[in-house]
PDB file of C-alpha atoms and ligand atoms in Angstrom:
ATOM      1  CA  UNK H  15       0.000   0.000   0.000  1.00 96.00           C
ATOM      2  CA  UNK H  16       1.044   3.578  -0.562  1.00 98.00           C
ATOM      3  CA  UNK H  17       2.212   5.491   2.524  1.00 98.00           C
ATOM      4  CA  UNK H  18       0.629   8.938   2.229  1.00 98.00           C
ATOM      5  CA  UNK H  19       0.365  12.280   4.012  1.00 98.00           C
ATOM      6  CA  UNK H  20      -2.037  14.798   2.487  1.00 98.00           C
ATOM      7  CA  UNK H  21      -1.697  17.668   4.985  1.00 98.00           C
ATOM      8  CA  UNK H  22       1.692  19.424   5.130  1.00 98.00           C
ATOM      9  CA  UNK H  23       2.688  23.044   5.811  1.00 98.00           C
ATOM     10  CA  UNK H  24       5.881  24.854   4.817  1.00 98.00           C
ATOM     11  CA  UNK H  25       7.257  28.380   5.253  1.00 98.00           C
ATOM     12  CA  UNK H  26       4.795  29.480   2.537  1.00 98.00           C
ATOM     13  CA  UNK H  27       2.404  29.735   5.515  1.00 97.00           C
ATOM     14  CA  UNK H  28       3.038  28.905   9.181  1.00 96.00           C
ATOM     15  CA  UNK H  29       5.252  25.811   8.813  1.00 97.00           C
ATOM     16  CA  UNK H  30       8.778  26.125  10.201  1.00 97.00           C
ATOM     17  CA  UNK H  31      10.605  24.244   7.405  1.00 98.00           C
ATOM     18  CA  UNK H  32      11.130  25.298   3.790  1.00 98.00           C
ATOM     19  CA  UNK H  33       9.427  23.387   0.998  1.00 98.00           C
ATOM     20  CA  UNK H  34      12.549  21.696  -0.409  1.00 98.00           C
ATOM     21  CA  UNK H  35      13.628  20.469   3.044  1.00 98.00           C
ATOM     22  CA  UNK H  36      10.128  19.180   3.778  1.00 98.00           C
ATOM     23  CA  UNK H  37      10.157  17.168   0.552  1.00 98.00           C
ATOM     24  CA  UNK H  38      13.553  15.697   1.486  1.00 98.00           C
ATOM     25  CA  UNK H  39      12.326  14.735   4.977  1.00 98.00           C
ATOM     26  CA  UNK H  40       9.398  12.787   3.509  1.00 98.00           C
ATOM     27  CA  UNK H  41      11.434  11.336   0.635  1.00 98.00           C
ATOM     28  CA  UNK H  42      14.111  10.062   2.988  1.00 98.00           C
ATOM     29  CA  UNK H  43      11.442   8.600   5.302  1.00 98.00           C
ATOM     30  CA  UNK H  44      10.205   6.461   2.386  1.00 98.00           C
ATOM     31  CA  UNK H  45       6.820   8.058   1.701  1.00 98.00           C
ATOM     32  CA  UNK H  46       5.030   7.299  -1.578  1.00 98.00           C
ATOM     33  CA  UNK H  47       2.674  10.287  -1.787  1.00 98.00           C
ATOM     34  CA  UNK H  48       2.513  13.680  -0.071  1.00 98.00           C
ATOM     35  CA  UNK H  49       0.456  16.829  -0.580  1.00 98.00           C
ATOM     36  CA  UNK H  50       1.743  20.315   0.209  1.00 98.00           C
ATOM     37  CA  UNK H  51      -1.176  22.247   1.694  1.00 98.00           C
ATOM     38  CA  UNK H  52      -0.225  25.679   2.986  1.00 98.00           C
ATOM     39  CA  UNK H  53      -2.907  27.840   4.561  1.00 98.00           C
ATOM     40  CA  UNK H  54      -4.997  30.240   2.518  1.00 98.00           C
ATOM     41  CA  UNK H  55      -6.568  32.283   5.315  1.00 97.00           C
ATOM     42  CA  UNK H  56      -9.756  34.373   5.261  1.00 97.00           C
ATOM     43  CA  UNK H  57      -9.410  38.138   5.393  1.00 95.00           C
ATOM     44  CA  UNK H  58     -12.851  38.926   6.827  1.00 94.00           C
ATOM     45  CA  UNK H  59     -12.223  38.404  10.561  1.00 93.00           C
ATOM     46  CA  UNK H  60      -9.828  39.867  13.135  1.00 93.00           C
ATOM     47  CA  UNK H  61      -7.824  36.640  13.544  1.00 91.00           C
ATOM     48  CA  UNK H  62      -7.845  36.036   9.800  1.00 92.00           C
ATOM     49  CA  UNK H  63      -6.367  39.509   9.261  1.00 93.00           C
ATOM     50  CA  UNK H  64      -3.582  38.725  11.755  1.00 91.00           C
ATOM     51  CA  UNK H  65      -2.520  35.735   9.633  1.00 90.00           C
ATOM     52  CA  UNK H  66      -2.240  38.096   6.670  1.00 91.00           C
ATOM     53  CA  UNK H  67      -0.196  40.609   8.654  1.00 91.00           C
ATOM     54  CA  UNK H  68       2.277  37.928   9.746  1.00 89.00           C
ATOM     55  CA  UNK H  69       2.339  36.349   6.262  1.00 89.00           C
ATOM     56  CA  UNK H  70       1.021  33.017   7.581  1.00 94.00           C
ATOM     57  CA  UNK H  71      -0.998  32.619   4.425  1.00 96.00           C
ATOM     58  CA  UNK H  72      -0.625  32.066   0.701  1.00 97.00           C
ATOM     59  CA  UNK H  73      -2.304  34.991  -1.091  1.00 97.00           C
ATOM     60  CA  UNK H  74      -3.666  35.398  -4.576  1.00 97.00           C
ATOM     61  CA  UNK H  75      -0.563  37.486  -5.418  1.00 97.00           C
ATOM     62  CA  UNK H  76       1.915  34.670  -4.679  1.00 97.00           C
ATOM     63  CA  UNK H  77      -0.339  31.700  -5.456  1.00 98.00           C
ATOM     64  CA  UNK H  78       1.260  31.034  -8.864  1.00 98.00           C
ATOM     65  CA  UNK H  79       4.782  31.249  -7.399  1.00 98.00           C
ATOM     66  CA  UNK H  80       3.697  28.754  -4.722  1.00 98.00           C
ATOM     67  CA  UNK H  81       2.249  26.368  -7.323  1.00 98.00           C
ATOM     68  CA  UNK H  82       5.369  26.653  -9.512  1.00 98.00           C
ATOM     69  CA  UNK H  83       7.607  25.849  -6.536  1.00 98.00           C
ATOM     70  CA  UNK H  84       5.559  22.721  -5.760  1.00 98.00           C
ATOM     71  CA  UNK H  85       5.688  21.694  -9.432  1.00 98.00           C
ATOM     72  CA  UNK H  86       9.485  22.023  -9.395  1.00 98.00           C
ATOM     73  CA  UNK H  87       9.743  19.969  -6.197  1.00 98.00           C
ATOM     74  CA  UNK H  88       7.320  17.402  -7.569  1.00 98.00           C
ATOM     75  CA  UNK H  89       9.634  16.653 -10.500  1.00 98.00           C
ATOM     76  CA  UNK H  90      12.674  16.525  -8.222  1.00 98.00           C
ATOM     77  CA  UNK H  91      10.930  14.222  -5.702  1.00 98.00           C
ATOM     78  CA  UNK H  92       9.807  11.832  -8.412  1.00 98.00           C
ATOM     79  CA  UNK H  93      13.316  11.572  -9.873  1.00 98.00           C
ATOM     80  CA  UNK H  94      15.117  11.333  -6.538  1.00 98.00           C
ATOM     81  CA  UNK H  95      12.720   9.354  -4.322  1.00 98.00           C
ATOM     82  CA  UNK H  96       9.981   7.977  -6.592  1.00 98.00           C
ATOM     83  CA  UNK H  97       7.644  10.052  -4.408  1.00 98.00           C
ATOM     84  CA  UNK H  98       4.547  11.759  -5.792  1.00 98.00           C
ATOM     85  CA  UNK H  99       4.059  15.362  -4.606  1.00 98.00           C
ATOM     86  CA  UNK H 100       0.543  16.799  -5.059  1.00 98.00           C
ATOM     87  CA  UNK H 101      -0.170  20.534  -4.903  1.00 98.00           C
ATOM     88  CA  UNK H 102      -2.847  21.805  -2.560  1.00 98.00           C
ATOM     89  CA  UNK H 103      -3.954  24.429  -0.084  1.00 98.00           C
ATOM     90  CA  UNK H 104      -5.742  24.416   3.264  1.00 98.00           C
ATOM     91  CA  UNK H 105      -8.619  26.853   3.078  1.00 98.00           C
ATOM     92  CA  UNK H 106      -8.612  28.286   6.604  1.00 97.00           C
ATOM     93  CA  UNK H 107     -11.723  30.132   7.721  1.00 96.00           C
ATOM     94  CA  UNK H 108     -10.685  31.369  11.153  1.00 95.00           C
ATOM     95  CA  UNK H 109     -13.073  33.104  13.514  1.00 94.00           C
ATOM     96  CA  UNK H 110     -13.026  33.621  17.278  1.00 92.00           C
ATOM     97  CA  UNK H 111     -16.069  31.335  17.480  1.00 92.00           C
ATOM     98  CA  UNK H 112     -14.993  27.749  16.593  1.00 91.00           C
ATOM     99  CA  UNK H 113     -18.579  26.987  15.526  1.00 93.00           C
ATOM    100  CA  UNK H 114     -18.027  29.328  12.561  1.00 94.00           C
ATOM    101  CA  UNK H 115     -14.502  28.107  11.760  1.00 95.00           C
ATOM    102  CA  UNK H 116     -13.494  25.396   9.315  1.00 96.00           C
ATOM    103  CA  UNK H 117     -10.386  24.181   7.517  1.00 97.00           C
ATOM    104  CA  UNK H 118     -10.656  22.451   4.136  1.00 98.00           C
ATOM    105  CA  UNK H 119      -7.891  20.755   2.156  1.00 98.00           C
ATOM    106  CA  UNK H 120      -8.168  21.240  -1.604  1.00 98.00           C
ATOM    107  CA  UNK H 121      -5.832  18.798  -3.358  1.00 98.00           C
ATOM    108  CA  UNK H 122      -4.734  18.820  -6.997  1.00 98.00           C
ATOM    109  CA  UNK H 123      -6.055  22.348  -7.273  1.00 96.00           C
ATOM    110  CA  UNK H 124      -5.385  24.438 -10.394  1.00 95.00           C
ATOM    111  CA  UNK H 125      -6.443  28.031  -9.691  1.00 97.00           C
ATOM    112  CA  UNK H 126      -6.660  30.279  -6.634  1.00 98.00           C
ATOM    113  CA  UNK H 127      -9.624  29.933  -4.297  1.00 98.00           C
ATOM    114  CA  UNK H 128     -10.228  32.567  -1.610  1.00 98.00           C
ATOM    115  CA  UNK H 129     -10.972  31.616   1.996  1.00 98.00           C
ATOM    116  CA  UNK H 130     -13.103  34.772   2.285  1.00 97.00           C
ATOM    117  CA  UNK H 131     -15.699  33.327  -0.108  1.00 97.00           C
ATOM    118  CA  UNK H 132     -18.716  31.606   1.433  1.00 96.00           C
ATOM    119  CA  UNK H 133     -18.628  27.835   1.866  1.00 96.00           C
ATOM    120  CA  UNK H 134     -20.923  27.026  -1.050  1.00 96.00           C
ATOM    121  CA  UNK H 135     -18.821  29.086  -3.465  1.00 98.00           C
ATOM    122  CA  UNK H 136     -15.586  27.498  -2.254  1.00 98.00           C
ATOM    123  CA  UNK H 137     -16.995  23.983  -2.647  1.00 98.00           C
ATOM    124  CA  UNK H 138     -18.504  24.669  -6.060  1.00 98.00           C
ATOM    125  CA  UNK H 139     -15.299  26.248  -7.410  1.00 98.00           C
ATOM    126  CA  UNK H 140     -13.178  23.385  -6.024  1.00 98.00           C
ATOM    127  CA  UNK H 141     -15.528  20.863  -7.673  1.00 98.00           C
ATOM    128  CA  UNK H 142     -15.246  22.783 -10.938  1.00 98.00           C
ATOM    129  CA  UNK H 143     -11.458  22.329 -10.746  1.00 98.00           C
ATOM    130  CA  UNK H 144     -11.877  18.625  -9.847  1.00 98.00           C
ATOM    131  CA  UNK H 145      -9.917  19.217  -6.638  1.00 98.00           C
ATOM    132  CA  UNK H 146     -10.212  16.613  -3.896  1.00 98.00           C
ATOM    133  CA  UNK H 147     -12.078  18.195  -0.959  1.00 98.00           C
ATOM    134  CA  UNK H 148     -11.160  17.098   2.579  1.00 98.00           C
ATOM    135  CA  UNK H 149     -12.718  18.389   5.809  1.00 97.00           C
ATOM    136  CA  UNK H 150      -9.815  18.894   8.256  1.00 95.00           C
ATOM    137  CA  UNK H 151      -9.883  18.177  11.987  1.00 93.00           C
ATOM    138  CA  UNK H 152     -13.691  18.328  12.105  1.00 91.00           C
ATOM    139  CA  UNK H 153     -13.793  17.827  15.884  1.00 84.00           C
ATOM    140  CA  UNK H 154     -11.987  19.220  18.917  1.00 78.00           C
ATOM    141  CA  UNK H 155      -8.202  18.857  18.962  1.00 76.00           C
ATOM    142  CA  UNK H 156      -5.820  18.450  21.863  1.00 75.00           C
ATOM    143  CA  UNK H 157      -4.565  21.902  20.741  1.00 74.00           C
ATOM    144  CA  UNK H 158      -7.863  23.689  21.416  1.00 69.00           C
ATOM    145  CA  UNK H 159      -6.769  26.896  19.704  1.00 69.00           C
ATOM    146  CA  UNK H 160      -7.322  25.078  16.391  1.00 75.00           C
ATOM    147  CA  UNK H 161     -10.882  23.904  17.016  1.00 87.00           C
ATOM    148  CA  UNK H 162     -13.021  24.073  13.879  1.00 92.00           C
ATOM    149  CA  UNK H 163     -16.580  22.753  14.232  1.00 92.00           C
ATOM    150  CA  UNK H 164     -18.481  24.367  11.389  1.00 96.00           C
ATOM    151  CA  UNK H 165     -18.406  21.520   8.855  1.00 95.00           C
ATOM    152  CA  UNK H 166     -19.183  18.744  11.313  1.00 93.00           C
ATOM    153  CA  UNK H 167     -22.010  20.730  12.910  1.00 93.00           C
ATOM    154  CA  UNK H 168     -23.448  21.360   9.440  1.00 95.00           C
ATOM    155  CA  UNK H 169     -22.600  17.961   7.933  1.00 93.00           C
ATOM    156  CA  UNK H 170     -26.132  17.332   6.629  1.00 93.00           C
ATOM    157  CA  UNK H 171     -25.718  20.400   4.444  1.00 96.00           C
ATOM    158  CA  UNK H 172     -22.090  20.005   3.366  1.00 96.00           C
ATOM    159  CA  UNK H 173     -21.421  16.242   3.247  1.00 95.00           C
ATOM    160  CA  UNK H 174     -22.371  16.106  -0.444  1.00 96.00           C
ATOM    161  CA  UNK H 175     -19.382  18.336  -1.291  1.00 97.00           C
ATOM    162  CA  UNK H 176     -16.807  16.615   0.925  1.00 97.00           C
ATOM    163  CA  UNK H 177     -14.776  13.758  -0.577  1.00 97.00           C
ATOM    164  CA  UNK H 178     -13.256  12.706   2.773  1.00 97.00           C
ATOM    165  CA  UNK H 179     -13.066  13.718   6.422  1.00 96.00           C
ATOM    166  CA  UNK H 180      -9.888  13.659   8.484  1.00 95.00           C
ATOM    167  CA  UNK H 181     -10.572  10.792  10.888  1.00 94.00           C
ATOM    168  CA  UNK H 182      -7.181  11.484  12.496  1.00 94.00           C
ATOM    169  CA  UNK H 183      -5.020  14.597  12.597  1.00 94.00           C
ATOM    170  CA  UNK H 184      -1.486  14.326  14.033  1.00 94.00           C
ATOM    171  CA  UNK H 185      -2.088  12.768  17.507  1.00 91.00           C
ATOM    172  CA  UNK H 186      -5.880  12.962  17.606  1.00 90.00           C
ATOM    173  CA  UNK H 187      -8.449  10.434  16.362  1.00 90.00           C
ATOM    174  CA  UNK H 188     -12.052  11.452  15.762  1.00 88.00           C
ATOM    175  CA  UNK H 189     -14.167   8.339  16.261  1.00 77.00           C
ATOM    176  CA  UNK H 190     -17.360  10.127  15.409  1.00 74.00           C
ATOM    177  CA  UNK H 191     -16.380  10.333  11.727  1.00 71.00           C
ATOM    178  CA  UNK H 192     -16.138   6.559  11.403  1.00 70.00           C
ATOM    179  CA  UNK H 193     -19.403   6.067  13.271  1.00 67.00           C
ATOM    180  CA  UNK H 194     -21.215   8.043  10.611  1.00 72.00           C
ATOM    181  CA  UNK H 195     -19.573   5.964   7.862  1.00 83.00           C
ATOM    182  CA  UNK H 196     -18.192   8.971   6.028  1.00 92.00           C
ATOM    183  CA  UNK H 197     -15.111   8.552   3.788  1.00 94.00           C
ATOM    184  CA  UNK H 198     -11.940   9.158   5.767  1.00 95.00           C
ATOM    185  CA  UNK H 199      -8.191   9.775   5.607  1.00 97.00           C
ATOM    186  CA  UNK H 200      -5.561  10.543   8.290  1.00 97.00           C
ATOM    187  CA  UNK H 201      -2.855  13.208   8.142  1.00 98.00           C
ATOM    188  CA  UNK H 202      -0.031  14.741  10.139  1.00 97.00           C
ATOM    189  CA  UNK H 203      -0.863  18.461   9.739  1.00 97.00           C
ATOM    190  CA  UNK H 204       2.937  18.798   9.524  1.00 98.00           C
ATOM    191  CA  UNK H 205       4.407  22.128  10.713  1.00 97.00           C
ATOM    192  CA  UNK H 206       7.756  20.958  12.163  1.00 97.00           C
ATOM    193  CA  UNK H 207      10.040  17.913  11.912  1.00 97.00           C
ATOM    194  CA  UNK H 208       8.647  15.981  14.875  1.00 97.00           C
ATOM    195  CA  UNK H 209       5.168  16.036  13.275  1.00 97.00           C
ATOM    196  CA  UNK H 210       6.413  13.385  10.837  1.00 98.00           C
ATOM    197  CA  UNK H 211       5.573  10.885  13.566  1.00 97.00           C
ATOM    198  CA  UNK H 212       1.790  10.985  13.525  1.00 97.00           C
ATOM    199  CA  UNK H 213      -1.307   9.490  11.875  1.00 97.00           C
ATOM    200  CA  UNK H 214      -1.034   8.707   8.167  1.00 98.00           C
ATOM    201  CA  UNK H 215      -3.094   7.213   5.341  1.00 98.00           C
ATOM    202  CA  UNK H 216      -2.380   3.958   3.479  1.00 98.00           C
ATOM    203  CA  UNK H 217      -3.944   3.577   0.017  1.00 98.00           C
ATOM    204  CA  UNK H 218      -4.258   0.489  -2.138  1.00 98.00           C
ATOM    205  CA  UNK H 219      -4.020   2.073  -5.595  1.00 98.00           C
ATOM    206  CA  UNK H 220      -1.449   3.124  -8.188  1.00 98.00           C
ATOM    207  CA  UNK H 221       0.903   6.034  -7.493  1.00 98.00           C
ATOM    208  CA  UNK H 222      -0.880   8.496  -9.773  1.00 98.00           C
ATOM    209  CA  UNK H 223      -2.964  11.507  -8.811  1.00 98.00           C
ATOM    210  CA  UNK H 224      -6.157  10.426 -10.629  1.00 98.00           C
ATOM    211  CA  UNK H 225      -6.084   6.964  -9.046  1.00 98.00           C
ATOM    212  CA  UNK H 226      -5.417   8.460  -5.609  1.00 98.00           C
ATOM    213  CA  UNK H 227      -8.363  10.858  -5.827  1.00 98.00           C
ATOM    214  CA  UNK H 228     -10.609   8.019  -6.984  1.00 98.00           C
ATOM    215  CA  UNK H 229      -9.398   5.694  -4.197  1.00 98.00           C
ATOM    216  CA  UNK H 230     -10.139   8.323  -1.528  1.00 98.00           C
ATOM    217  CA  UNK H 231     -13.525   9.267  -3.019  1.00 97.00           C
ATOM    218  CA  UNK H 232     -14.658   5.619  -3.209  1.00 96.00           C
ATOM    219  CA  UNK H 233     -12.944   4.977   0.146  1.00 94.00           C
ATOM    220  CA  UNK H 234     -12.060   1.388  -0.702  1.00 94.00           C
ATOM    221  CA  UNK H 235      -8.555   0.201   0.046  1.00 96.00           C
ATOM    222  CA  UNK H 236      -8.042   3.007   2.604  1.00 96.00           C
ATOM    223  CA  UNK H 237      -6.427   2.418   6.012  1.00 96.00           C
ATOM    224  CA  UNK H 238      -4.789   4.573   8.652  1.00 96.00           C
ATOM    225  CA  UNK H 239      -1.555   3.945  10.515  1.00 97.00           C
ATOM    226  CA  UNK H 240       0.350   5.646  13.304  1.00 97.00           C
ATOM    227  CA  UNK H 241       3.813   6.314  11.812  1.00 97.00           C
ATOM    228  CA  UNK H 242       6.387   6.113  14.588  1.00 93.00           C
ATOM    229  CA  UNK H 243      10.094   6.713  14.917  1.00 81.00           C
TER     230      UNK H 243
HETATM  231 ZN1  LIG D 330      -6.067  23.224   9.963  1.00 97.93          ZN
HETATM  232 ZN1  LIG D 331      -3.057  22.341   8.631  1.00 97.93          ZN
END
């Protein structure tokens, strides 16, 4: 099975390690597939604006540069490690009230999508681009400052747009996702080197982006594993 991590941050947002180094860490650890998913933060709330001030977000202005850098690293990773690198972002709608907040991974994305758009518009545009849509950490985390409840609390409304839910994020497992029989994956939410050792996804499919999206959407041949040192 393919060892995968679909939720990774770099210095393009609030990660502490540069993109090239991150790719080398995962390549040397023997991963088959990773997705780079830096934050794209909303600009319509006080805490969202702070992320913009401290440059903890990819913006429309540097989105193409970000995508080009991932493309370059993708070629290098394939040649050097036989590792597939998928481009993505983490739409981050941050509000003081966690009931309004949500984070959404968009994988194999082509064009910029703003986190200040409403949820329906974000989902429809992502669908249009055939991006894989993943609801991140839908329940409370051990790091409570990152709580994002909006998608789970409104799952009847949004489930039709969501290809998979994060059943595990770094050290936390959300049993409630599995109980509802929604499609699932598990990711590290990597920001620093020690986050390599965390929950990961195993996929039984070929190492190709179309097959990976299909495998996750159908949620057959998907397992999770705790990757340890
Ligand atoms: Zn997040
Ligand atoms: Zn994240």
